[in-house]
XYZ file of C-alpha atoms in Angstrom:
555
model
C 0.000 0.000 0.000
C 3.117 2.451 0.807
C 4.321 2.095 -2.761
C 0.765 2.459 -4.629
C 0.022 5.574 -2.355
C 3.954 6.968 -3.325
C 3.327 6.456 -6.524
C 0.181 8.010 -6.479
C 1.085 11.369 -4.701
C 3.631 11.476 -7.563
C 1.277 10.710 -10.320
C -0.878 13.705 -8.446
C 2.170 16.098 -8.878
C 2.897 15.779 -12.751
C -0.592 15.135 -13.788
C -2.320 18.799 -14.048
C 1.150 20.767 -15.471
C 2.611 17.837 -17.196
C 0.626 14.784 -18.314
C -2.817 16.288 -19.143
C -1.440 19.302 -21.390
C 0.874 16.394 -23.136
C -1.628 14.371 -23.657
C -4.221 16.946 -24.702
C -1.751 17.992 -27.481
C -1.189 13.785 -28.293
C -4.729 13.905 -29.135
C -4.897 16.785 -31.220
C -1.893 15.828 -33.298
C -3.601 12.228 -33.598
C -7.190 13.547 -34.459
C -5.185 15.791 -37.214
C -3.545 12.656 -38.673
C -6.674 10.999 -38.898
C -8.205 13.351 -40.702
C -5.179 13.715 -43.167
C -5.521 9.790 -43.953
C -9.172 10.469 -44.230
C -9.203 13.140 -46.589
C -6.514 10.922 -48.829
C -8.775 7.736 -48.775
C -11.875 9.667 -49.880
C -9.802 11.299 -52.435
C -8.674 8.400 -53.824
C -12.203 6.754 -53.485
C -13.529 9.438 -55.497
C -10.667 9.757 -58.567
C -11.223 5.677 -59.020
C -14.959 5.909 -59.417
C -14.594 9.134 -61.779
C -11.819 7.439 -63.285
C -14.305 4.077 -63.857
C -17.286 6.779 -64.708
C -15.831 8.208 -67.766
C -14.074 4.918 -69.037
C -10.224 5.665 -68.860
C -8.294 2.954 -69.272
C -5.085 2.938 -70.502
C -5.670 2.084 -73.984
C -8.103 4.969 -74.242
C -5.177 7.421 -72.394
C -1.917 6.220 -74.492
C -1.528 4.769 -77.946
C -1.697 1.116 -78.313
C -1.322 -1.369 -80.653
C -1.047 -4.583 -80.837
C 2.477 -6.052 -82.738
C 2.499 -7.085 -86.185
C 4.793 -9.821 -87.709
C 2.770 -10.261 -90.985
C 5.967 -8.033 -92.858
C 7.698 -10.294 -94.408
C 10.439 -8.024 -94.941
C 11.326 -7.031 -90.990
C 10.093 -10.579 -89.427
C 10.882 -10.723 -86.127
C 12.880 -7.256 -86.314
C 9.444 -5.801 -85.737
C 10.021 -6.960 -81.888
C 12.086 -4.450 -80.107
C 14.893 -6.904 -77.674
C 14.304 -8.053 -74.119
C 16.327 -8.668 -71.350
C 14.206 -10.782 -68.939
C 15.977 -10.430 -65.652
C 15.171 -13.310 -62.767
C 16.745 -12.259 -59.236
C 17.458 -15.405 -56.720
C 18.636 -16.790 -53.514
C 18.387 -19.785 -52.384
C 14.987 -20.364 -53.784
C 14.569 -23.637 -53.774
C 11.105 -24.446 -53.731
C 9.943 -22.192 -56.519
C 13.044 -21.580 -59.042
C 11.671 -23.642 -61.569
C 8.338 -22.566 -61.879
C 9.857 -18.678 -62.076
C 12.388 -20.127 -65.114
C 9.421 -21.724 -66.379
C 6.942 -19.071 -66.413
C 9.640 -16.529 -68.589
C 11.336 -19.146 -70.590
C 7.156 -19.798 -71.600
C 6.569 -15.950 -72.876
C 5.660 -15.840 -76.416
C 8.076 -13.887 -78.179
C 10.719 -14.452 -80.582
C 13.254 -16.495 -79.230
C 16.055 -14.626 -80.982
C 14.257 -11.236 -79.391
C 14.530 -12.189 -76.056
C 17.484 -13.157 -73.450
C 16.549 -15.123 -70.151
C 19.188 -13.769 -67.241
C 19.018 -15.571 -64.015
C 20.841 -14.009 -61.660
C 21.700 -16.212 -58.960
C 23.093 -14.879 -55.539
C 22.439 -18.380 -53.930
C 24.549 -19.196 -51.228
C 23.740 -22.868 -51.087
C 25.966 -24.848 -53.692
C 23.384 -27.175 -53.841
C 20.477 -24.877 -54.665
C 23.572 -23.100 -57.103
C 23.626 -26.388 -58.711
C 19.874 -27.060 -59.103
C 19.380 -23.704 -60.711
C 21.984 -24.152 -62.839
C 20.981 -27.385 -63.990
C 17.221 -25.817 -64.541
C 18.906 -23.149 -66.770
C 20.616 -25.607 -68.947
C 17.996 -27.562 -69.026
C 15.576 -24.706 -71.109
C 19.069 -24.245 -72.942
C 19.098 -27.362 -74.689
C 15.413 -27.004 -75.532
C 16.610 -23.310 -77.734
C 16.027 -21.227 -74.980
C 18.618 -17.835 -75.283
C 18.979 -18.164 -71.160
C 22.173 -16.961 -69.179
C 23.070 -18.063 -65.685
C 24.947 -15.275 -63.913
C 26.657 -15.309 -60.424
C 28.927 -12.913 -58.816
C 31.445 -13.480 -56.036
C 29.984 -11.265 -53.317
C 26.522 -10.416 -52.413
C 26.821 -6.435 -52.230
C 24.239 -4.262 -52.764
C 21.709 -7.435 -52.569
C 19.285 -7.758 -54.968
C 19.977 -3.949 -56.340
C 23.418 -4.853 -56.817
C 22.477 -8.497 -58.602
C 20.363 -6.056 -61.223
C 23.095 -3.800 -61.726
C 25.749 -6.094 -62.406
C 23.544 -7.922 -64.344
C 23.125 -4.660 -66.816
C 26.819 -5.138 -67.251
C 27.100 -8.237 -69.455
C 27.808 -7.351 -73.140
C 24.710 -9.016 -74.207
C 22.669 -6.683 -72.890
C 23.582 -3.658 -74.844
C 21.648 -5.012 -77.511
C 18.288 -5.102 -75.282
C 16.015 -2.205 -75.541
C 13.783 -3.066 -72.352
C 14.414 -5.105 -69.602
C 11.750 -7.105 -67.474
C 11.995 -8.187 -63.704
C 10.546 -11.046 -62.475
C 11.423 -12.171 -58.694
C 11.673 -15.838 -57.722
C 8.366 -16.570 -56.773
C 6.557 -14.503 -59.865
C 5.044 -16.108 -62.659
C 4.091 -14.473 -65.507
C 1.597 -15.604 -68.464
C 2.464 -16.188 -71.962
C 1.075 -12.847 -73.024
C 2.907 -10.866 -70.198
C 4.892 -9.314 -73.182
C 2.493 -8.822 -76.027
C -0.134 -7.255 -73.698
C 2.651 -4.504 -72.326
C 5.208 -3.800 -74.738
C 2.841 -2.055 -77.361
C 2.906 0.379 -74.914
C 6.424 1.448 -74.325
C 7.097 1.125 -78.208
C 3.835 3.108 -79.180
C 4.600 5.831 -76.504
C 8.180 6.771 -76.079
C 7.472 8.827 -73.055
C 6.822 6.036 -71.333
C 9.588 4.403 -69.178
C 7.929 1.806 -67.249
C 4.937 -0.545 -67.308
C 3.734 -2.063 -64.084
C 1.437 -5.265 -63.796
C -0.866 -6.423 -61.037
C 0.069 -9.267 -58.592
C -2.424 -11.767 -57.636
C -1.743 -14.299 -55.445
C -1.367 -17.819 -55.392
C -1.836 -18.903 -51.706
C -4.189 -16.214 -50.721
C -6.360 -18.648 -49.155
C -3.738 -20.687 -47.224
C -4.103 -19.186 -43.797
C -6.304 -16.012 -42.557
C -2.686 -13.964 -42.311
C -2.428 -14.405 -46.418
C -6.000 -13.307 -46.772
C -5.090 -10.080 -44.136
C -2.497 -9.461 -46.148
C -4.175 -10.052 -49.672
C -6.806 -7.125 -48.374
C -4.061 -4.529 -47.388
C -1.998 -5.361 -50.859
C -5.644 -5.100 -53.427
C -6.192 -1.693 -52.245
C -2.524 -1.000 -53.054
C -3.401 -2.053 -56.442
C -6.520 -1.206 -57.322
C -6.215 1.819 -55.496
C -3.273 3.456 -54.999
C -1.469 2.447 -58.355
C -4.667 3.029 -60.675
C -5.107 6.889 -59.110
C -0.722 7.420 -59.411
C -1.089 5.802 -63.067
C -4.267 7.167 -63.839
C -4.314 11.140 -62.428
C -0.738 11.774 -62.346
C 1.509 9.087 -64.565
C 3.656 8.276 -61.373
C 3.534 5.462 -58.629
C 6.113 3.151 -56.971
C 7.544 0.677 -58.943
C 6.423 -2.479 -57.283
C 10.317 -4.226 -58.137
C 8.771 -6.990 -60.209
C 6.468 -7.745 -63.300
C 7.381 -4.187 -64.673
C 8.575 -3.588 -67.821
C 11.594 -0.718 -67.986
C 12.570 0.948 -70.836
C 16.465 0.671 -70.627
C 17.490 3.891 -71.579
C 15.189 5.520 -69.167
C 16.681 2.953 -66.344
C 19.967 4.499 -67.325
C 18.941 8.281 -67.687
C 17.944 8.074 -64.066
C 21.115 6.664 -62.682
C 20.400 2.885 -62.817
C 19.977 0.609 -59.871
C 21.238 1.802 -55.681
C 21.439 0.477 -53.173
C 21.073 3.500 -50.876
C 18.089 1.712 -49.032
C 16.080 -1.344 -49.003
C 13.764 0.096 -51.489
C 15.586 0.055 -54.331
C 12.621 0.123 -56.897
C 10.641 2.890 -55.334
C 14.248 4.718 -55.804
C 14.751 3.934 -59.068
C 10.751 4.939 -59.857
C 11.504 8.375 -57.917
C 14.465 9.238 -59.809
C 12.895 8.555 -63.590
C 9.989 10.738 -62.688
C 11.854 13.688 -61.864
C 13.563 13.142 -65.059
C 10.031 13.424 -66.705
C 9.492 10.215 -67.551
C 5.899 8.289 -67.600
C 4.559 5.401 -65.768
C 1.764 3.040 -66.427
C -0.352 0.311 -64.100
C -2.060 -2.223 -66.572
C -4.542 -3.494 -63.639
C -5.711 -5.642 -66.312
C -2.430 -7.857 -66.345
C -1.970 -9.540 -64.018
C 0.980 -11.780 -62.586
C 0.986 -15.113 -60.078
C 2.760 -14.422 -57.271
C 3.273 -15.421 -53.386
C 2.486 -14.026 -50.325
C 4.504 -14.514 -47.360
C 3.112 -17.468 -45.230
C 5.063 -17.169 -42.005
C 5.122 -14.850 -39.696
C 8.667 -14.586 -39.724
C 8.799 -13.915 -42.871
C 5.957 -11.442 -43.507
C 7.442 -9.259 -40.517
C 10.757 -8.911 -42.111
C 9.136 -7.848 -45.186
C 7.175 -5.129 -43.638
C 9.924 -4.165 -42.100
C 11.864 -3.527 -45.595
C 8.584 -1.966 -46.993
C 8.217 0.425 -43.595
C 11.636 1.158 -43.114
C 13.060 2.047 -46.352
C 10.110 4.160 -48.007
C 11.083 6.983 -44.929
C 14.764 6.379 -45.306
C 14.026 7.168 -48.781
C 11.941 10.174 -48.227
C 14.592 11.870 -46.055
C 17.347 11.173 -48.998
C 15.375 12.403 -51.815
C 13.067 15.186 -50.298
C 15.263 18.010 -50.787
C 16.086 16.761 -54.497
C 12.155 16.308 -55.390
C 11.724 20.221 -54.008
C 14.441 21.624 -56.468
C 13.824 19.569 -59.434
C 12.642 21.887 -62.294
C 11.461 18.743 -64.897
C 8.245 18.093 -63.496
C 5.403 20.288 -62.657
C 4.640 21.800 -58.891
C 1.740 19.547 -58.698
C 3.483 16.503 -59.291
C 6.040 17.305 -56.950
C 2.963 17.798 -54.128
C 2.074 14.729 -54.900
C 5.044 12.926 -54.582
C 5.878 14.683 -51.534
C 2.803 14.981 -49.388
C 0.410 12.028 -50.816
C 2.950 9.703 -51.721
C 5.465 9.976 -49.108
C 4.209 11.876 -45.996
C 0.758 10.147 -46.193
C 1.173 7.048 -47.158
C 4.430 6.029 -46.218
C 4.677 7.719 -42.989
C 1.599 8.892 -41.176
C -0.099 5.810 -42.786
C 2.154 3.639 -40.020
C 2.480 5.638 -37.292
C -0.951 6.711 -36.982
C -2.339 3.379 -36.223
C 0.339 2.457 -33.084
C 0.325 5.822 -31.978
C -3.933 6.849 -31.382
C -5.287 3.457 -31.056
C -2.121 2.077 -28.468
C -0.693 4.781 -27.099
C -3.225 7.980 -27.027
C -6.266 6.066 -26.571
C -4.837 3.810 -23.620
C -3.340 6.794 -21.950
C -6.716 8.961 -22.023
C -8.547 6.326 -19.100
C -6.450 8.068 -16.534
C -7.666 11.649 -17.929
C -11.013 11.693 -17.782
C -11.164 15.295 -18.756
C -9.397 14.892 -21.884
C -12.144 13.618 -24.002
C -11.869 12.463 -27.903
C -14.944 12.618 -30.502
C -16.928 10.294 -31.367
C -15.598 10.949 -35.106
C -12.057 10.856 -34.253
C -11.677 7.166 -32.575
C -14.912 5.817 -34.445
C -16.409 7.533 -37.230
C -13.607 8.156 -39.254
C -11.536 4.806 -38.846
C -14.757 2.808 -39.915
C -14.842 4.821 -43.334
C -11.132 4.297 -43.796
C -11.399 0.916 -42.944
C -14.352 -0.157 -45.684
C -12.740 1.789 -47.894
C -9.924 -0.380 -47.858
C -11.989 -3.779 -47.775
C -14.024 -2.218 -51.070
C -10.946 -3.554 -52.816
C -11.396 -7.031 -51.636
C -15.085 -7.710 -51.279
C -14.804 -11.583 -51.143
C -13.074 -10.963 -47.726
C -15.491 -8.551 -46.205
C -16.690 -9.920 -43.396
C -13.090 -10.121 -42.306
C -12.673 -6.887 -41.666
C -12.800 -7.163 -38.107
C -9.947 -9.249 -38.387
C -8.167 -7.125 -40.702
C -8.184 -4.365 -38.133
C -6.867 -5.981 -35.255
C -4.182 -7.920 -37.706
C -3.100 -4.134 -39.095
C -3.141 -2.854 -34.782
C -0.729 -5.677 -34.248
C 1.436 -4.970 -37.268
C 1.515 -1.328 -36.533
C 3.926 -1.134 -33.678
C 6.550 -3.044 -36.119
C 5.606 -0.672 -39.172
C 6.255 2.443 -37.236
C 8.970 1.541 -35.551
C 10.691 0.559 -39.131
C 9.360 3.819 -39.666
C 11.127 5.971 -37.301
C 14.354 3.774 -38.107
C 13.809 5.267 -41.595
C 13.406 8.925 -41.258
C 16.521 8.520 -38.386
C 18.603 6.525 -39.614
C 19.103 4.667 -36.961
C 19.742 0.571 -36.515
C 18.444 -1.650 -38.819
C 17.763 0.804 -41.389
C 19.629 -0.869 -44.827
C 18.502 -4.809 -43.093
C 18.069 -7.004 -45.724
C 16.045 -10.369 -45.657
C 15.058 -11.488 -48.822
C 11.290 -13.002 -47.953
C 10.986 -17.121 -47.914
C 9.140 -18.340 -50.214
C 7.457 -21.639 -49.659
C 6.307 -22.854 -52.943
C 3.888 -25.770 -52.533
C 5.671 -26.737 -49.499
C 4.372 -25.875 -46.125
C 7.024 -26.522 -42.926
C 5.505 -27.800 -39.938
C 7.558 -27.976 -37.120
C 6.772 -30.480 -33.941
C 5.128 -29.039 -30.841
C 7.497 -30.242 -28.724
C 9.927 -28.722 -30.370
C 8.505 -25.021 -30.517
C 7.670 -24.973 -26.848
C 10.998 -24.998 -26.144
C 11.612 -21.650 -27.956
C 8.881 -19.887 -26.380
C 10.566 -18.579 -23.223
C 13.717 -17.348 -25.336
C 11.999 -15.747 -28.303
C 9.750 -13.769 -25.597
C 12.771 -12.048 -24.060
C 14.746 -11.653 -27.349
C 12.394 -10.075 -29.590
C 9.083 -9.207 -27.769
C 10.061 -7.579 -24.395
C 9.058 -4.279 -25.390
C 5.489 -5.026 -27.486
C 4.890 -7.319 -24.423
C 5.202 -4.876 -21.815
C 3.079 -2.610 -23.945
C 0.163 -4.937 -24.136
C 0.403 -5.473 -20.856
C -0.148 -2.131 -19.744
C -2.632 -1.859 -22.312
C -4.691 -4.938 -20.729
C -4.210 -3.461 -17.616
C -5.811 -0.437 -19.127
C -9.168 -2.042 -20.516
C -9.450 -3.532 -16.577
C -9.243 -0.651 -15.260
C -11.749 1.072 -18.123
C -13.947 -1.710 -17.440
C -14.538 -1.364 -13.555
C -13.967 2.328 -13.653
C -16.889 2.570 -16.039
C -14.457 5.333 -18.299
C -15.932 6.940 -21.267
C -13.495 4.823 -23.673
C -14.579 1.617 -25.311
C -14.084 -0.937 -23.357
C -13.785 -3.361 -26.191
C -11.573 -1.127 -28.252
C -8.890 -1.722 -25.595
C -9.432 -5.356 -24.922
C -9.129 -6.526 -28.587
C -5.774 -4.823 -28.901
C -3.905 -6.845 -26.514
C -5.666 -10.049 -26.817
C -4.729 -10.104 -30.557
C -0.950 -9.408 -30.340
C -0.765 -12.066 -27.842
C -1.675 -14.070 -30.702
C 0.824 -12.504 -33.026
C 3.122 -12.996 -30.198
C 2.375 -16.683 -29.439
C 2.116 -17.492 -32.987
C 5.864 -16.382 -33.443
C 7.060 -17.785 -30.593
C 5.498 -21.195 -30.347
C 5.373 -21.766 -34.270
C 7.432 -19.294 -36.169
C 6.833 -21.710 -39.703
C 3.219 -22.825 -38.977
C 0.447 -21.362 -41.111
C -2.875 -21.038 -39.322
C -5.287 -22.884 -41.987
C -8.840 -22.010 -42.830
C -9.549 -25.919 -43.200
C -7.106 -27.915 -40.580
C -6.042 -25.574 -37.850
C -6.202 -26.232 -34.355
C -7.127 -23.237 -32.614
C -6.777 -25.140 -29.046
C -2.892 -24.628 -29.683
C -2.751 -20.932 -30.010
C -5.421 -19.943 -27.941
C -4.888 -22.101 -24.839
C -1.135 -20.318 -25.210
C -3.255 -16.994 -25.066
C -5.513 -17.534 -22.484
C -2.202 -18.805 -20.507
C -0.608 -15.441 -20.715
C -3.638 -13.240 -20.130
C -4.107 -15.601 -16.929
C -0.167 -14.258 -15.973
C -1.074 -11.088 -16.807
C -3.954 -10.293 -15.704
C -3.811 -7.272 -13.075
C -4.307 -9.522 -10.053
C -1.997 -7.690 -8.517
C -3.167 -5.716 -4.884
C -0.733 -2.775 -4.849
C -1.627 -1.775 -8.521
C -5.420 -2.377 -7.992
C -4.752 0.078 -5.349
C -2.997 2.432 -6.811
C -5.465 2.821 -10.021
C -8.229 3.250 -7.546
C -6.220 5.952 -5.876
C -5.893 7.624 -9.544
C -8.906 6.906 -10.682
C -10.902 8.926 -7.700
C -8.404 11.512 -7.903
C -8.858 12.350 -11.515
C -12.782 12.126 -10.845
């Protein structure tokens, strides 16, 4: 009781000149945020249905035409040279469906070069994908297995070595196709009419759909988030303002625009978003074919899906604070353009996007049950993150009623997202990390239950100490909200920590297993959960105390 009533009398001192005016000016800040992701999510909402009301597509908005070989005087001249460009590493499960897929594209064979660029540490997967590429050899395939004796750069530096070769300076555009991507036939004859009809145009972007989607509910969380990207995002850049972020695979690059801009970096982990930044400031065109669309994978472990959010968190704000001043003086593009760039693009999207999530709904909202007086609006914590949130499940209707899932999946992720985030803009830690995403192929790795229990304790202190003591205090928040009877939501705080213990567990008890619509045995994960809410639950006399103290002094 000594140390609860301590504690309180110091809470007492530092709550009315320091806390409340802090957290009073949290709020704001947050409730301005929110309304800047608003206003960019109706925005958009309203440019795609204008955009679908009046019919532009891209063949109405650039010339197209589809290729001709009927001349029997320039034959298979008439198709420009293409450098098809396959990145790997260790990709065992799925290299041979990736060589496949682009030694399959219907072209000319003597217009088109296969480069597999293998940065493979394994000399057994080496070995394999060699074998694979001499394989399509002997059946008249023009392919080329590369390798290089150092890894540098990753898979920027692969791409820009493999620009090197003196092969390639007969190649007019260059495709990219990552390990796991899989392209149709008529991949090329659907985009290249395009760059060779418009020569303002420097790159030509095609949709990913995915191939495990429904393989566990985190592929169909993540399937939601990356539609909207898609349909959304990329049709308004291509659409309103011929700019977006190249995606780093099934695009299409005109080489000499590749080159104009400076060619691959490897400045940060976003290498394509760089390279897309830099040719638009040198006036050249992008365009999204939503139409076209490309088989690819979606991470299926945990492991590997955080990893990759931290790359696509962490290296969009590293970018921004290398290229902001540079976008502000460049003179080749208009002022609007630049704006966009800038404030939708960047600030919005990439930056306030992630840290408005981790910082309102588990920081700022928690916080406000021991300031009463402080009190947010309705629209601010309700109204407008329901319209933001069907505005983003619009793009995936067939998951709809997993909404509620898809908000408590994107709460979890948050914390990770912004604190890539803030390693971005600072430059601090693991800000150029590489880890190039596993890819599972047909294959999914189940691991014994004996054996992940006995990683549970370890992982928790490693890697989770911080979100862990966050949720806890977060519980110990929606108790407290609960008995107090406090104006939050009650069930707005209780969902938050309930589902990153199961992000948590999930990690540490089965870092490989996928949680399956069909098969999955929820008593594993959930008896783990209910476990560790047990532990944590605040049982504990001095605190119960101590937030009654609080609570009937801030009353």
């Amino acid at each position: 009781m000594e140390a609860a009533e301590q504690i309180a009398v110091v809470w007492k001192q530092v709550r009315g000149p320091v806390i409340v005016p802090l957290l009073r000016a949290s709020v704001m800040v947050c409730l301005a945020m929110c309304v800047i992701l608003f206003v960019e999510k109706v925005y958009m909402a309203v440019v795609i249905v204008a955009m679908r009301l009046i019919g532009r597509r891209p063949e109405r908005q650039w010339r197209w035409e589809p290729l001709r070989d009927d001349d029997p005087e320039l034959g298979n001249a008439a198709y420009p040279m293409v450098l098809v460009q396959i990145p790997m590493y260790n990709e065992r499960e799925v290299y041979k469906k990736s060589i496949g897929a682009a030694c399959g594209l219907s072209w000319p064979s003597d217009r088109i070069v296969i480069q597999v660029l293998d940065d493979s540490t394994d000399p057994a997967i080496k070995e394999l994908v060699q074998v694979e590429c001499q394989r399509w050899a002997n059946k008249g395939v023009n392919i080329k297995y590369e390798i290089r004796d150092n890894r540098r750069g990753y898979k920027a530096g692969a791409l820009k070595e493999g620009m090197k070769h003196g092969y390639v300076k007969d190649c007019d555009f260059v495709v990219i196709f990552d390990a796991d991507f899989q392209p149709e036939p008529d991949y090329l004859s659907r985009a290249m009419p395009f760059l060779i009809h418009n020569p303002e145009i420097a790159l030509i972007q095609a949709r990913w759909v995915f191939v495990n989607a429904n393989e566990c509910l985190m592929t169909r969380m993540q399937e939601m988030s990356l539609d909207y990207h898609f349909k959304v995002e990329q049709e308004v850049g291509s659409s309103a303002y011929a700019f977006f972020g190249f995606n780093g695979t099934a695009g299409v690059w005109r080489i000499s625009a590749l080159n104009e801009a400076g060619g691959w970096k490897d400045r940060t982990t976003v290498e394509d978003m760089d390279l897309a930044v830099r040719a638009s400031l040198k006036g050249w065109k992008f365009v999204y074919l939503g139409d076209l669309r490309v088989k690819s994978e979606l991470p299926s472990t945990f492991k590997a899906f955080r990893y990759q959010q931290h790359r696509w968190s962490c290296g969009p704000a590293n970018l921004f604070r290398k290229m902001l001043m540079e976008i502000v003086k460049n003179q080749k593009v208009t002022l609007w353009k630049k704006i966009y760039v800038i404030y939708n693009f960047f600030f919005v999207r990439k930056i306030i996007g992630h840290i408005l999530t981790s910082v309102f709904y588990c920081l700022v909202i928690p916080a406000t049950v021991f300031v009463p007086e402080i009190e947010i609006p309705r629209w601010g914590y309700f109204y407008i993150p329901t319209i933001i949130t069907l505005l983003n499940a619009v793009g995936t209707p067939r998951s709809f009623h997993l909404v509620i899932f898809w908000v408590l999946f994107e709460n979890v992720m948050s914390l990770h997202r912004t604190k890539a985030t803030f390693s971005g803009l600072l430059e601090l830690g693991r800000v150029n990390e590489w880890v190039v995403t596993e890819k599972l192929g047909d294959v999914l790795k189940m691991k014994v239950q004996s054996k992940v229990t006995k990683k549970l304790r370890m992982r928790i202190r490693e890697r989770y100490i911080i979100i862990i003591g966050l949720l806890m205090c977060i519980s110990q928040l929606s108790y407290l909200n609960f008995n107090m009877e406090s104006g939050c939501s009650f069930w707005s705080l209780v969902l938050q920590p309930i589902s990153s213990f199961v992000e948590v567990t999930t990690f540490c008890l089965a870092k490989d297993i996928t949680i399956s619509f069909s098969s999955c045995n929820p008593s594993l994960s959930l008896s783990s959960v209910w476990d560790l809410l047990g532990h944590l639950s605040p049982t504990d006399n001095a605190l119960r105390s101590w937030c009654n103290v609080v609570r009937k002094d801030s009353v």
